[in-house]
Tab-separated table of C-alpha atoms in Angstrom:
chain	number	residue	atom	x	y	z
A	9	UNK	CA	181.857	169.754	9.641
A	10	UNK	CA	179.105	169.506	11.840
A	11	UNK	CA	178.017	167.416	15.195
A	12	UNK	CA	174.402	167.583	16.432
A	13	UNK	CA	174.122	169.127	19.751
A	14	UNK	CA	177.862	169.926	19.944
A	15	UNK	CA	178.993	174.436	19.364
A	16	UNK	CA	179.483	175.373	15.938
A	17	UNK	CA	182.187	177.859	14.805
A	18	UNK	CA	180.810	179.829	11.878
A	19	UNK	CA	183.293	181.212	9.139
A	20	UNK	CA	182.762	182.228	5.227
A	21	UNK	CA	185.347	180.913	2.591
A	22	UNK	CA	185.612	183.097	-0.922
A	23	UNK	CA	187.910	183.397	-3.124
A	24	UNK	CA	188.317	186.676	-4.828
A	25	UNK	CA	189.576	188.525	-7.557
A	26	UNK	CA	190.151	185.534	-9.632
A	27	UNK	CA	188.692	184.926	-13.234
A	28	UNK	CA	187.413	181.386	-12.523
A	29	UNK	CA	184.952	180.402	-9.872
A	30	UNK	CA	185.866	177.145	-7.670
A	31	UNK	CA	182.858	175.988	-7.170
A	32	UNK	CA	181.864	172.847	-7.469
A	33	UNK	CA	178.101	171.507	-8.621
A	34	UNK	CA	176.918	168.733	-10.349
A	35	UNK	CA	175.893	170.439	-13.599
A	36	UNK	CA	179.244	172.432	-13.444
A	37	UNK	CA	182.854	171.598	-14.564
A	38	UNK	CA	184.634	168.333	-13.282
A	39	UNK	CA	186.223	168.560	-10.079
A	40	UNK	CA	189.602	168.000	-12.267
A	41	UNK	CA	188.727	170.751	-14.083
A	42	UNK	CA	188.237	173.253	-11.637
A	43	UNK	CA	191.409	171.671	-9.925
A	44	UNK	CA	193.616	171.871	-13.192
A	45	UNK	CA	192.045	175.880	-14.118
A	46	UNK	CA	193.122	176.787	-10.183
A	47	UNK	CA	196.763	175.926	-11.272
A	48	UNK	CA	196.757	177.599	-14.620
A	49	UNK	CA	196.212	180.853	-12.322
A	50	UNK	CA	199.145	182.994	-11.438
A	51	UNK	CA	198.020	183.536	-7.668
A	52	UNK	CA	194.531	183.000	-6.209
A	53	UNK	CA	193.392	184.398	-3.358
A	54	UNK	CA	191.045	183.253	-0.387
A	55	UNK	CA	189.656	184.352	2.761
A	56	UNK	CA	188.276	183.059	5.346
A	57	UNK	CA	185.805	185.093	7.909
A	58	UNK	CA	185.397	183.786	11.112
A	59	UNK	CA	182.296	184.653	13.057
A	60	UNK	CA	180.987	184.006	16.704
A	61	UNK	CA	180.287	180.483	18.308
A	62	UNK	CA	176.805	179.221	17.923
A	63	UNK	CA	175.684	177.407	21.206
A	64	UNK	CA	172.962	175.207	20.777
A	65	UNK	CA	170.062	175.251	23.231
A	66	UNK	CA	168.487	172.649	24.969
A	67	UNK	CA	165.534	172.247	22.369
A	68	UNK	CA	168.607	172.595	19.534
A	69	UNK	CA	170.309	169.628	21.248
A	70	UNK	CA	167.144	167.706	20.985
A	71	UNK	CA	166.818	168.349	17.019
A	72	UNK	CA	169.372	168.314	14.931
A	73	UNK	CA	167.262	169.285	12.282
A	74	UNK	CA	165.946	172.293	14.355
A	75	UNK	CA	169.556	172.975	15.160
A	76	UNK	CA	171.201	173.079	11.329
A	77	UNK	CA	168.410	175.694	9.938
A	78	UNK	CA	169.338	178.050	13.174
A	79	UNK	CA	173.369	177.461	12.509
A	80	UNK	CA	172.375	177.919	8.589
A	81	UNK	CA	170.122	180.794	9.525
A	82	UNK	CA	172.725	182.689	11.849
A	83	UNK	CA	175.471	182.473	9.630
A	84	UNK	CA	173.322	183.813	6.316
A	85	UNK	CA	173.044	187.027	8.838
A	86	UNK	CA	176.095	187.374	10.232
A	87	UNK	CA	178.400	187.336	7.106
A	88	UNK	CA	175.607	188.731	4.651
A	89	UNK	CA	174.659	185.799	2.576
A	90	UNK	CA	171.980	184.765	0.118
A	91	UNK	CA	169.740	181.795	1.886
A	92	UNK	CA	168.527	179.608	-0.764
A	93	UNK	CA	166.297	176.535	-0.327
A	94	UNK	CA	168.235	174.112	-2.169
A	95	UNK	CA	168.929	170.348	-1.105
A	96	UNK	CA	169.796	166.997	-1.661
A	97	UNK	CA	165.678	166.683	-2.726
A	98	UNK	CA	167.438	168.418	-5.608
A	99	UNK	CA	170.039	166.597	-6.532
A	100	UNK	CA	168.101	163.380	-6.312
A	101	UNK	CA	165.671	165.382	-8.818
A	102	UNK	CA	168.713	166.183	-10.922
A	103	UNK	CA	169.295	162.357	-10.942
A	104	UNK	CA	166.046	161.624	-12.229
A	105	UNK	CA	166.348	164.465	-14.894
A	106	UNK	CA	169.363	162.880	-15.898
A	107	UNK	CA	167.864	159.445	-16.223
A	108	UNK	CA	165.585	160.972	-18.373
A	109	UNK	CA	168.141	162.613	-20.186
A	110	UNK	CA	166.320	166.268	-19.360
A	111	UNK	CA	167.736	169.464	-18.876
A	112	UNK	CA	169.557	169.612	-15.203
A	113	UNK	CA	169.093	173.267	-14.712
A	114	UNK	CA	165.237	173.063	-14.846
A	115	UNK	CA	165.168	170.306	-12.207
A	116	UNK	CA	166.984	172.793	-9.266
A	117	UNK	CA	163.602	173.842	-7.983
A	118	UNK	CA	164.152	174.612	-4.362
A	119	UNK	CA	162.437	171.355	-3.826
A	120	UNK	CA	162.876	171.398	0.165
A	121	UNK	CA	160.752	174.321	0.334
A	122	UNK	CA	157.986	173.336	-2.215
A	123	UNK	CA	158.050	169.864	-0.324
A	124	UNK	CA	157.345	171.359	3.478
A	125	UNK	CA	154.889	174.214	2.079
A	126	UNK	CA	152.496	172.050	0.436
A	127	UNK	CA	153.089	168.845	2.577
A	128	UNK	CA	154.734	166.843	-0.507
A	129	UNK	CA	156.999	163.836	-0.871
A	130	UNK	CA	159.911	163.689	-2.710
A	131	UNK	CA	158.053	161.158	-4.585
A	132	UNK	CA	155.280	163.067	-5.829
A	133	UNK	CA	157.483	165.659	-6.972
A	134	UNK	CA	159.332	163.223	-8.989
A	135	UNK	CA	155.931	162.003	-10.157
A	136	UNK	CA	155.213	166.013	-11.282
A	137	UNK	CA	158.603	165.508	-13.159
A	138	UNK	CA	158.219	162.617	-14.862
A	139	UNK	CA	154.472	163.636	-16.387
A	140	UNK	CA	155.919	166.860	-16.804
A	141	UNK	CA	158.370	165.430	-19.590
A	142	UNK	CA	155.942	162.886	-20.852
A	143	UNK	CA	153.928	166.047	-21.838
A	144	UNK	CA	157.162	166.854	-23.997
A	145	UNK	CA	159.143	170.008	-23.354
A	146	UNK	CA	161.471	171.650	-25.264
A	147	UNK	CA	165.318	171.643	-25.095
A	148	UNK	CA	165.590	174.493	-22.810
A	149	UNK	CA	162.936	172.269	-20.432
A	150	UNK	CA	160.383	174.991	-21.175
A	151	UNK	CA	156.508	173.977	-21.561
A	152	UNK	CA	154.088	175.552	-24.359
A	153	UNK	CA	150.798	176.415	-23.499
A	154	UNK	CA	149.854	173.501	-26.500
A	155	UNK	CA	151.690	171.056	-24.879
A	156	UNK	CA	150.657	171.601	-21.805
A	157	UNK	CA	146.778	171.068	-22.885
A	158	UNK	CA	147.741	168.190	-24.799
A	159	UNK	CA	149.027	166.563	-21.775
A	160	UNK	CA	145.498	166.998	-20.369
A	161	UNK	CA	144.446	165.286	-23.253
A	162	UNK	CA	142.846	168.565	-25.040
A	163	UNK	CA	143.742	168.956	-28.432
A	164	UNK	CA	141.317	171.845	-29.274
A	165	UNK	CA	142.691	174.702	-26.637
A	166	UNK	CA	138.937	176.024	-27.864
A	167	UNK	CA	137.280	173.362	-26.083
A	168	UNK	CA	139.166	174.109	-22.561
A	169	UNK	CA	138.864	178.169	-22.261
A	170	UNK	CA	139.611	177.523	-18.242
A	171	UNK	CA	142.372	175.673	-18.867
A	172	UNK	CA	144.099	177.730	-20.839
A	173	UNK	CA	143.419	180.921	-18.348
A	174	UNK	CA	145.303	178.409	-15.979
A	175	UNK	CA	148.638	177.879	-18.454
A	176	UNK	CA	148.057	182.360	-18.646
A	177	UNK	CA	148.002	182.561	-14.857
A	178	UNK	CA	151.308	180.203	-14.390
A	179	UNK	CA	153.155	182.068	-17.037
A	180	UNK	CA	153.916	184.990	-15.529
A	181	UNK	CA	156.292	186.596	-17.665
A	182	UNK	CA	153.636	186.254	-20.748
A	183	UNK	CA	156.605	184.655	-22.766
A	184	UNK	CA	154.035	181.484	-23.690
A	185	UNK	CA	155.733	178.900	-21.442
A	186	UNK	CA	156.197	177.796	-18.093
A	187	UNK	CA	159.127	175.799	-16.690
A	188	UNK	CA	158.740	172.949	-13.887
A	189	UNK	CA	159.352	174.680	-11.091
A	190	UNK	CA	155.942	176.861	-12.060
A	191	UNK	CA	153.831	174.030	-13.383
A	192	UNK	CA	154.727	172.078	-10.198
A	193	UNK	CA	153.733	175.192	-7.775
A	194	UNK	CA	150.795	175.743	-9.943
A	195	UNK	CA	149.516	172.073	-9.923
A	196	UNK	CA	150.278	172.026	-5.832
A	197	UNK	CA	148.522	175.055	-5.475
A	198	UNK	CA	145.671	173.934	-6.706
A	199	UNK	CA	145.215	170.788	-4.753
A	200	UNK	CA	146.278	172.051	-1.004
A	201	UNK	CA	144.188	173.222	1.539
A	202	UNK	CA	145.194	176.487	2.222
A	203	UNK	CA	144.906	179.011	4.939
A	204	UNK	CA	144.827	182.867	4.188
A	205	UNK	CA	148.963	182.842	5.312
A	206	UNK	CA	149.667	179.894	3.266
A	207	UNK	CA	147.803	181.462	-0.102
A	208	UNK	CA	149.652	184.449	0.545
A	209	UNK	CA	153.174	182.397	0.596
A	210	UNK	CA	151.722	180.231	-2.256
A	211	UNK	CA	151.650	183.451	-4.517
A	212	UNK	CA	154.520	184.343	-3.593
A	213	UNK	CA	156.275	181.679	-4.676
A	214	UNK	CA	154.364	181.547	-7.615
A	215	UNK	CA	155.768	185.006	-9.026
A	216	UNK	CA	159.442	184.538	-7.510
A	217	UNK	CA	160.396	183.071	-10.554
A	218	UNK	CA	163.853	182.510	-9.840
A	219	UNK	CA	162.787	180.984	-6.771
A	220	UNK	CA	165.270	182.843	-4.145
A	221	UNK	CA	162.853	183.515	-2.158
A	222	UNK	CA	162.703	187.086	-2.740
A	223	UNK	CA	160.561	189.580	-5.187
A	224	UNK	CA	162.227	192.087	-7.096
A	225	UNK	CA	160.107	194.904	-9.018
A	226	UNK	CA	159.524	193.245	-11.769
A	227	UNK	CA	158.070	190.367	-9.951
A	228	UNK	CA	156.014	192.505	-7.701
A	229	UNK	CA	154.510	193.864	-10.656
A	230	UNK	CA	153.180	190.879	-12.103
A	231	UNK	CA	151.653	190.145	-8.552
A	232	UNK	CA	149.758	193.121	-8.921
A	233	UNK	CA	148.884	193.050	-13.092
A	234	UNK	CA	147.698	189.028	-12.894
A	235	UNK	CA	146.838	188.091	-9.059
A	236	UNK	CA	145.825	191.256	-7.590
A	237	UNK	CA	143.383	193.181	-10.429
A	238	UNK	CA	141.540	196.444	-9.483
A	239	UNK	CA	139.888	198.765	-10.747
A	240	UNK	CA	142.353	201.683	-10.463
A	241	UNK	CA	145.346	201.452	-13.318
A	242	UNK	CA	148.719	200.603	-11.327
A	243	UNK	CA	150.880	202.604	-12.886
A	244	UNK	CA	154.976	202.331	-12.649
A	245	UNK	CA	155.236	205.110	-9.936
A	246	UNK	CA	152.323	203.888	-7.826
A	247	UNK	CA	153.543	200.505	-8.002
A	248	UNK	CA	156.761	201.543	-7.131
A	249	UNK	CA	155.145	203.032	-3.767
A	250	UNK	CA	153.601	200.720	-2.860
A	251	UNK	CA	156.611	198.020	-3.379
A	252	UNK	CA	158.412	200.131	-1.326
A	253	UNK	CA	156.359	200.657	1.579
A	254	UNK	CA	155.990	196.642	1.503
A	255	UNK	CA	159.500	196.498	1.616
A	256	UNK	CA	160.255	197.277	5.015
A	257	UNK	CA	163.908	196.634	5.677
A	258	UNK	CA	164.752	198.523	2.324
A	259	UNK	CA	166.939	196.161	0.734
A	260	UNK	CA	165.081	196.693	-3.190
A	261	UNK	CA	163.497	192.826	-2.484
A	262	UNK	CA	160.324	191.582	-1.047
A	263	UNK	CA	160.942	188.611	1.716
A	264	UNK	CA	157.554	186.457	2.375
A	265	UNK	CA	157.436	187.701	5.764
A	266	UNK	CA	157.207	191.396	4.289
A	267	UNK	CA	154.586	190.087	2.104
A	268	UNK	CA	152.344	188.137	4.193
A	269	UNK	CA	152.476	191.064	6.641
A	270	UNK	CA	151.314	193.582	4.107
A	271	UNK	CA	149.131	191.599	2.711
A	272	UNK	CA	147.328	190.493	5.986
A	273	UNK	CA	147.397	194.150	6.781
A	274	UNK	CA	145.546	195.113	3.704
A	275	UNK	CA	142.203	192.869	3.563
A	276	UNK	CA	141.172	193.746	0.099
A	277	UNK	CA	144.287	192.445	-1.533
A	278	UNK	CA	144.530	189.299	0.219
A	279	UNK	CA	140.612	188.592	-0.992
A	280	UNK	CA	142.005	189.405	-4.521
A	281	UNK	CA	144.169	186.557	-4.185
A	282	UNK	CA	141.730	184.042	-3.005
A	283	UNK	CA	139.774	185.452	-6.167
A	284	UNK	CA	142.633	184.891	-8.106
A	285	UNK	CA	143.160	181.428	-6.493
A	286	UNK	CA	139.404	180.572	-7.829
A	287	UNK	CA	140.712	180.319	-11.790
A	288	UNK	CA	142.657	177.046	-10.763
A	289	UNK	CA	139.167	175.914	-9.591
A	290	UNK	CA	137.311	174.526	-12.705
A	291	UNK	CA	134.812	171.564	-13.674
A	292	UNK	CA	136.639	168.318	-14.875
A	293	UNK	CA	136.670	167.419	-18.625
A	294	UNK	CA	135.750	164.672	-20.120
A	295	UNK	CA	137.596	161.773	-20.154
A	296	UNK	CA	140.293	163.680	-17.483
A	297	UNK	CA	140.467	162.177	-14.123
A	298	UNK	CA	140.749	164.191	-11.388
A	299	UNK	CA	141.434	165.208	-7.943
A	300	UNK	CA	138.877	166.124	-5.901
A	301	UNK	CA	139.883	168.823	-2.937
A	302	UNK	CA	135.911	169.912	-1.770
A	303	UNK	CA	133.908	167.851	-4.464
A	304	UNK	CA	131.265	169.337	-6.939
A	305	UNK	CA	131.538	171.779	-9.858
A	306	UNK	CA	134.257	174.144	-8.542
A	307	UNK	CA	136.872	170.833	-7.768
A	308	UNK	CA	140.529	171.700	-7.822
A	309	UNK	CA	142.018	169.774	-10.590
A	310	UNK	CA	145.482	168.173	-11.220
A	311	UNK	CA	146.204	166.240	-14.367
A	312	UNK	CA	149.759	164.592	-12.390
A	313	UNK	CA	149.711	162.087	-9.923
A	314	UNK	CA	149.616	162.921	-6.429
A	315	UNK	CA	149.692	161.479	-3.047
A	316	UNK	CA	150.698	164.507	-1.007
A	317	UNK	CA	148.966	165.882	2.266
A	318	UNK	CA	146.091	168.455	2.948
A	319	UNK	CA	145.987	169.455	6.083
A	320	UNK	CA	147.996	167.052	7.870
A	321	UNK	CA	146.078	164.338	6.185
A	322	UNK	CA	147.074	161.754	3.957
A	323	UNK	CA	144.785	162.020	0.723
A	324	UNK	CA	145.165	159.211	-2.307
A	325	UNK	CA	144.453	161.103	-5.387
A	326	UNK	CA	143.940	159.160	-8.439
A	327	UNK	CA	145.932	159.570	-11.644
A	328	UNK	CA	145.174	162.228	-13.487
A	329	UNK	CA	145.872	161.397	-17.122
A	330	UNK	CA	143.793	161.337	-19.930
A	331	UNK	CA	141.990	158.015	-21.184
């Protein structure tokens, strides 16, 4: 339970050493089945950690809001715990996936985050979603790089060399498709106003494909064999330095504050990015309409609708479909 403004009493429930896990999510078993597979269990066992009181402060008491990510915040510290950005954004997009009779799994996107980064509405990331699956993924709710032009209207990936570098840039793992969470980043990244912080967190995201809001290794590589190129050959050791001395805490994971720090730190890479950032920059195609984010040849492009906000700003953007 929890009451705005009033002390909070943190403690962790778990349940260990069983061979069925009580949790309960939408996509997951029936809440009579996890009820029914609990009593089929000789003994299960549960504990429950209690931590310190969380008083709010005056500016808390004011904002609820303000006040729930401390409390959440707090208690992810104090009992060790793995902060994801998940929401009820989420399970409204799960709605909509099952409406559409989509994949659920691919619509758990950590859309809370995504939203407040890039100054979206819920609606425009259901508007990603639904011209995402017009474009026709497959069962797994995965995106070829064929489809993906043909839902830009291109039929002859010949035709479009930039827009297939920007399919190559969003699939990271070089598997030949991308899932919604990354064509949704991708597209958003494209058409925000960014500062030098918010590129920064934009790649990150981009390469935390499992979207916890860390970067392992392997992630971390890819940053530095697709975003970041140089002239010097990153090898496995020296990339293995230099994740580590970016990972200051020493916990084998990059957070985005670690990033941005580094990155800011280190001039040259974060002007790779921006370099990078330029390949989602390319002139309109025929017969695609577009939005416009600084006009002329180099116009940021999304082929989705959008109504989301640069800069504080509201800015229409027309569809962009082909004709």
């Amino acid at each position: 339970a929890f009451a705005p403004g009033r002390p909070v009493q943190m403690c962790h429930v778990s349940y260990a050493g069983g061979r069925f896990n009580p949790s309960w999510v939408s996509n997951g078993p029936s809440l009579w089945h996890i009820v029914f597979r609990l009593m089929c269990e000789p003994m299960n066992r549960m504990s429950v950690d209690f931590g310190p009181i969380y008083e709010p402060n005056e500016e808390e008491k004011e904002d609820a809001l303000l006040y729930s990510r401390r409390v959440r915040e707090n208690m992810a510290k104090w009992f060790g715990l793995l902060k994801t950005s998940h929401s009820y954004d989420d399970v409204r997009l799960q709605a909509l996936a099952s409406k559409m009779h989509a994949p659920l799994n691919n619509a758990v996107i950590g859309a809370d985050s995504i939203r407040r980064f890039f100054h979206m509405k819920l609606d425009d990331i259901q508007a990603y979603y639904k011209k995402f699956q017009e474009i026709g993924p497959n069962s797994d709710g995965l995106l070829s790089q064929e489809q993906f032009l043909l839902g830009l209207g291109i039929e002859d990936p010949e035709k479009s060399v930039e827009w297939a570098r920007v399919f190559e840039l969003l699939d990271e793992d070089g598997d030949g498709f991308i899932d919604f969470r990354v064509y949704l980043i991708g597209m958003a990244f494209a058409n925000t106003e960014l500062d030098n912080e918010d590129v920064l967190k934009a790649v990150h995201q981009i390469f935390d494909s499992d979207g916890d809001g860390f970067l392992t290794l392997q992630e971390f590589t890819s940053i530095l064999h697709n975003a970041c190129p140089s002239d010097e050959l990153y090898t496995p050791r020296s990339i293995k330095e230099i994740f580590e001395r970016v990972d200051e805490n020493k916990d084998g994971k990059i957070a985005i504050s670690e990033f941005t720090k580094y990155c800011s730190e280190h001039p040259k890479i974060s002007e790779s990015f921006h370099l990078w950032r330029k390949n989602f920059q390319i002139r309109p195609l025929p017969g695609v309409r577009t939005k416009l984010a600084g006009g002329g040849a180099g116009a940021m492009i999304s082929p989705t609708p959008s109504d989301f906000r640069a800069d504080s700003k509201e800015a229409k953007a027309p569809e962009g479909k082909a004709e």
